Short mmCIF file of C-alpha atoms and ligand atoms in Angstrom, two decimals:
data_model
loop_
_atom_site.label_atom_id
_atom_site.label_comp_id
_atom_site.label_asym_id
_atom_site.label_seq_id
_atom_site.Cartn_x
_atom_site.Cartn_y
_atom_site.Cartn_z
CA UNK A 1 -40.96 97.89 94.17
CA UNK A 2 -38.36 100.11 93.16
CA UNK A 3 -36.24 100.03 95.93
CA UNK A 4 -36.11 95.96 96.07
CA UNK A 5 -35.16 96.49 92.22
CA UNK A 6 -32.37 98.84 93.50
CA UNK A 7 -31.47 96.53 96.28
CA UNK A 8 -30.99 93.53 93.48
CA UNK A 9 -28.95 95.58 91.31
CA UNK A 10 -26.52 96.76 94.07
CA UNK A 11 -26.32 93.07 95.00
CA UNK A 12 -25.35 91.66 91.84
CA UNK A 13 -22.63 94.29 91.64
CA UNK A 14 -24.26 96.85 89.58
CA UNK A 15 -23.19 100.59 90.60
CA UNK A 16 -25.78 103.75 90.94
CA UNK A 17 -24.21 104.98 87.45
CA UNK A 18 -26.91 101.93 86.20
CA UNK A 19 -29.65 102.65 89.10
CA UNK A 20 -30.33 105.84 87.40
CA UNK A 21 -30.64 104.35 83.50
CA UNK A 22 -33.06 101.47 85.46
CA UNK A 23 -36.15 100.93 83.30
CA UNK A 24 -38.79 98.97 83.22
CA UNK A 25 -37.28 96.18 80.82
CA UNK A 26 -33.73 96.10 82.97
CA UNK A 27 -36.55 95.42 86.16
CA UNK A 28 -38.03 92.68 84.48
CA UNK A 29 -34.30 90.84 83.01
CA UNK A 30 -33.03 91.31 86.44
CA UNK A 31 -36.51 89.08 87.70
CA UNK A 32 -35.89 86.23 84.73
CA UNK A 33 -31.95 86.16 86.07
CA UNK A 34 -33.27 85.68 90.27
CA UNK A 35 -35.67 83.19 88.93
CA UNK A 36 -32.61 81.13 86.76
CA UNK A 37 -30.74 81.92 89.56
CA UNK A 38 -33.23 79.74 92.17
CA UNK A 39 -33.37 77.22 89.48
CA UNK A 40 -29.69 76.50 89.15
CA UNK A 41 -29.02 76.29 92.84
CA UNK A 42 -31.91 73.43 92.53
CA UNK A 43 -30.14 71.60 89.52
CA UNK A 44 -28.93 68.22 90.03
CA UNK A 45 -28.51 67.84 85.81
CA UNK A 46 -25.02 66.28 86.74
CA UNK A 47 -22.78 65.17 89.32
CA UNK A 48 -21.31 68.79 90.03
CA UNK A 49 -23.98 69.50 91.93
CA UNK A 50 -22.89 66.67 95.07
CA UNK A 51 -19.51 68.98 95.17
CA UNK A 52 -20.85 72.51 95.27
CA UNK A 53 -21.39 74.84 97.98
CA UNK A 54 -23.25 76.81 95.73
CA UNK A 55 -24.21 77.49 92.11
CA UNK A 56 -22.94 80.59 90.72
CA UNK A 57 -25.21 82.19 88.19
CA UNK A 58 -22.74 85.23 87.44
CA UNK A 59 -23.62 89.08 88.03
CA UNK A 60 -23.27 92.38 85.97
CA UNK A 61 -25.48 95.06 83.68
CA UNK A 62 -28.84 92.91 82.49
CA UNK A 63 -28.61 95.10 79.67
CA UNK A 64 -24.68 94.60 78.95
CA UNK A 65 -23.94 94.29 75.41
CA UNK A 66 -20.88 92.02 76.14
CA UNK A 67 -20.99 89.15 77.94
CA UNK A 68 -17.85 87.07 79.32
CA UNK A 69 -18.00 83.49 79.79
CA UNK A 70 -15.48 81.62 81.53
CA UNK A 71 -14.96 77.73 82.46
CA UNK A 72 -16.49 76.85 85.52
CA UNK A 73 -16.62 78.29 89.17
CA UNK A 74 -13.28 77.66 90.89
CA UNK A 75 -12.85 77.76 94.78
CA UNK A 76 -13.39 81.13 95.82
CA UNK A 77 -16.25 81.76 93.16
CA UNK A 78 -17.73 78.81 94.88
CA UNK A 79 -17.81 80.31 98.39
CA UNK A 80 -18.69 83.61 97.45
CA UNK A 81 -21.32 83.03 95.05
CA UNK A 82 -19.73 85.40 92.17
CA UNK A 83 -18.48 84.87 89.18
CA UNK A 84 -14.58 85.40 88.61
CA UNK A 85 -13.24 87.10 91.99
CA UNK A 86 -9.86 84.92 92.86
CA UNK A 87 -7.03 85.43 91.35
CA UNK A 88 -7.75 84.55 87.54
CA UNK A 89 -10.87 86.74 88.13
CA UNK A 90 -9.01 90.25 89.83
CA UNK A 91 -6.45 89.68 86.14
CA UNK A 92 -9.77 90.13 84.37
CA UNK A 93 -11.37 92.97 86.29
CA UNK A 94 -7.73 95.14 86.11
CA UNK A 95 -7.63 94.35 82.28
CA UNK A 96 -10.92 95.31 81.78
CA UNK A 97 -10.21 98.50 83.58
CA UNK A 98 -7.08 98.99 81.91
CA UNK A 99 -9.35 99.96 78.60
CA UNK A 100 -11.10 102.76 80.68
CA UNK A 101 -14.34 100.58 81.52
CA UNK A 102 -15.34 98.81 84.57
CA UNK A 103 -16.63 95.62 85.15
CA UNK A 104 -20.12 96.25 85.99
CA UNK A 105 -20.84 97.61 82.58
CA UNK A 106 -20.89 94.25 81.57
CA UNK A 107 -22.17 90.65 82.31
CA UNK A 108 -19.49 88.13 83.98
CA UNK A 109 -20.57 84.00 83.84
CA UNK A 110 -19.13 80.54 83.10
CA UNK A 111 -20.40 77.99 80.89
CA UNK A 112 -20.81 75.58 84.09
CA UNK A 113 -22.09 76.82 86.88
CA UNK A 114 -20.79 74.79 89.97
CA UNK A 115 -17.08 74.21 90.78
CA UNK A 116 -15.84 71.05 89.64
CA UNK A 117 -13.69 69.58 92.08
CA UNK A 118 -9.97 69.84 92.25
CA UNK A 119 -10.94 72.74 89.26
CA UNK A 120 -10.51 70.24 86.90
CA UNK A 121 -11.98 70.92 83.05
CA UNK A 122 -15.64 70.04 82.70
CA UNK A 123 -16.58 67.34 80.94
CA UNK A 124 -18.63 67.83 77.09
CA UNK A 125 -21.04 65.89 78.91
CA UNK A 126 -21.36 68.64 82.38
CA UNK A 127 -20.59 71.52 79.40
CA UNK A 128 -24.16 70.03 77.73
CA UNK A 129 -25.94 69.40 80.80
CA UNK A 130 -25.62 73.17 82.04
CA UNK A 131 -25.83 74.79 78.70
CA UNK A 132 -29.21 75.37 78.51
CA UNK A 133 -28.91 77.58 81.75
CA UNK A 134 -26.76 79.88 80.09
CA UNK A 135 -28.56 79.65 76.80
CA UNK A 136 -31.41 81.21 78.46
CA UNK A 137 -28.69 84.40 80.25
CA UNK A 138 -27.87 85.16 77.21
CA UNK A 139 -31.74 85.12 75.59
CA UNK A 140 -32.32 87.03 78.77
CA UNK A 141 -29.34 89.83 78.73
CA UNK A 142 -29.48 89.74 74.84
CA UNK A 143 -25.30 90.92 74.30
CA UNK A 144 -24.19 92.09 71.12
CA UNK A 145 -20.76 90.10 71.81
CA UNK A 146 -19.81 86.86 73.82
CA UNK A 147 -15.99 87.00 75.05
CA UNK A 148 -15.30 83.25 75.36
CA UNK A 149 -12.08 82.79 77.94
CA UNK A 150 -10.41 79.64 77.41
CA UNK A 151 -10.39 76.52 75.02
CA UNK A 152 -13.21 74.83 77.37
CA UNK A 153 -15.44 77.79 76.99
CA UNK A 154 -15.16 77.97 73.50
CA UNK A 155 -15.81 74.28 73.03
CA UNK A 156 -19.10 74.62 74.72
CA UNK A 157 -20.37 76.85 72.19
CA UNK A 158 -18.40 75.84 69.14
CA UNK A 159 -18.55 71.36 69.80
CA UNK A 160 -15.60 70.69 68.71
CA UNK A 161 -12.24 70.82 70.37
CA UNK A 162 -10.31 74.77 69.85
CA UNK A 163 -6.46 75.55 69.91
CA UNK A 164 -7.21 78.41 72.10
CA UNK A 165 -3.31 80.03 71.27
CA UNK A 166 -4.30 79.48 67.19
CA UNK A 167 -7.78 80.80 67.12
CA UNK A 168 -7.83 84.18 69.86
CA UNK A 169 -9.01 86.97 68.65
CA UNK A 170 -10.84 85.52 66.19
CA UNK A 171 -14.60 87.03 65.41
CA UNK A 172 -16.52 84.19 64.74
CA UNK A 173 -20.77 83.78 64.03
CA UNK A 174 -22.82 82.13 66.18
CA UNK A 175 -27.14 82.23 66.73
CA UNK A 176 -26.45 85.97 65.41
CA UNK A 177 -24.58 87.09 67.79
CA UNK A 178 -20.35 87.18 67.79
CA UNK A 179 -18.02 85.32 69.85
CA UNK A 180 -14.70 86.59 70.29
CA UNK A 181 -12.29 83.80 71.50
CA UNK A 182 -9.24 84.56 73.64
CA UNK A 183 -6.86 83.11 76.66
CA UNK A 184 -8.54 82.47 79.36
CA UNK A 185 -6.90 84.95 82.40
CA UNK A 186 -5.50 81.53 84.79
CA UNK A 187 -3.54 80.99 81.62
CA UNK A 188 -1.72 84.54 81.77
CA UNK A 189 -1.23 83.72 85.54
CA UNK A 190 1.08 80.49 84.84
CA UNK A 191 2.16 82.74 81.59
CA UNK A 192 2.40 86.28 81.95
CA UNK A 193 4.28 87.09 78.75
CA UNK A 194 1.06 86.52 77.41
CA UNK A 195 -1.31 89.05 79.40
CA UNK A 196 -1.05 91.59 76.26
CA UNK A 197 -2.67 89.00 74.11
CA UNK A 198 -5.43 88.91 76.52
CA UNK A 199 -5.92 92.31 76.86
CA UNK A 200 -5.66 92.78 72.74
CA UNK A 201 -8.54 90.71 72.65
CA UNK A 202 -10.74 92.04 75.43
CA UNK A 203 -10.63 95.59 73.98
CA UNK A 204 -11.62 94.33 70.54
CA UNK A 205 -14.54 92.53 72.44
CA UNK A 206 -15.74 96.01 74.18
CA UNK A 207 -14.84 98.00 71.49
CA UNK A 208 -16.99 96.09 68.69
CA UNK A 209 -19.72 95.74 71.62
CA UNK A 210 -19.92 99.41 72.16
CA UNK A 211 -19.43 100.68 68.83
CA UNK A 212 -22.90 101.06 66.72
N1 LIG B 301 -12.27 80.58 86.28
C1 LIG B 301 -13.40 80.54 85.56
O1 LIG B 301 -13.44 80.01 84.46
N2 LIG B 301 -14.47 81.12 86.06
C2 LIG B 301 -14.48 81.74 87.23
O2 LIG B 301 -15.52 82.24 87.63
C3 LIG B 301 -13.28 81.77 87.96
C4 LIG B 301 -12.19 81.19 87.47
#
């Protein structure tokens, strides 16, 4: 039992640093997170689903105590089944490195989990329709801190439309737990000028979620 525990971990990224903290609670998130994880693949909620090669549930520590939540899987996410590896994605892992962590400490997902095609912004209607899905991550995981990239993301949770540029960095209350709103990382691609913001706003996020 053990070793197919392992075997999960190591496939959803997480490195033996974690395999030797495993308890019995991590062993049970990780078998809520395959189950969501069958269930999404299954989900024909909305029309995303008839474009998809795959859903993309997102990967990390099931005990991380900050979360990051993107848009929506683009192209590459799509045919690899993980969250955040093309281009927009390796920004985010070398920023989150660049504070002395690594990305496997935490928990990586978007707020939609199938590509929509051409990449184009979900709809508030495909935002609602998957929302539940990661309503129940982050019951599951249980972070201390969401880190919302992008103006799309932080719609989803907030319902109403965000100035992304006016309101990063910004700690803000929601369900008891605290979203911190920043740029989302294909931004600081087309921008790099920017990528300081982004990585102001990151280290809050892992900061606050690791401090007691
Ligand atoms: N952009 C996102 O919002 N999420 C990903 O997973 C990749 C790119």
């Amino acid at each position: 039992m053990i070793d197919k525990y392992l075997k999960v971990l190591k496939e959803i990224g997480i490195d033996e640093v974690f395999m030797e903290t495993a308890n019995h609670e991590s062993m049970d998130k990780v078998k809520l997170l395959e189950e969501l994880g069958k269930e999404i693949q299954e989900c024909k909620k909305c029309d995303l689903y008839k474009h998809r090669k795959q859903a993309v549930l997102g990967e990390g520590n099931p005990n991380a105590k900050l979360m990051f939540v993107g848009e929506a899987p683009g192209a590459d996410e799509d045919r690899l089944g993980r969250p955040f590896v093309g281009r927009a994605g390796q920004l985010l892992t070398k920023l989150i490195e660049a504070t002395g962590h690594k990305r496997e400490e935490f928990y990586i997902t978007n707020v939609n989990k199938c590509r929509p095609p051409g990449n184009r912004t979900p709809t508030p209607w495909e935002q609602e329709a998957c929302f539940p899905f990661l309503e129940r991550q982050i019951e599951i995981i249980n972070p201390k801190i969401l880190c919302l990239l992008g103006a799309a993301a932080a719609r989803a949770f907030l319902k109403r439309p965000v100035s992304i540029t006016k309101e990063r960095g910004e700690v803000l209350n929601w369900n008891g737990k605290k979203l911190i709103l920043t740029l989302h990382p294909a931004y600081i691609l087309r921008n790099p000028s920017a990528e300081e913001l982004l990585f102001e706003d990151i280290k809050k996020a892992i900061d606050l979620a690791l401090s007691d």
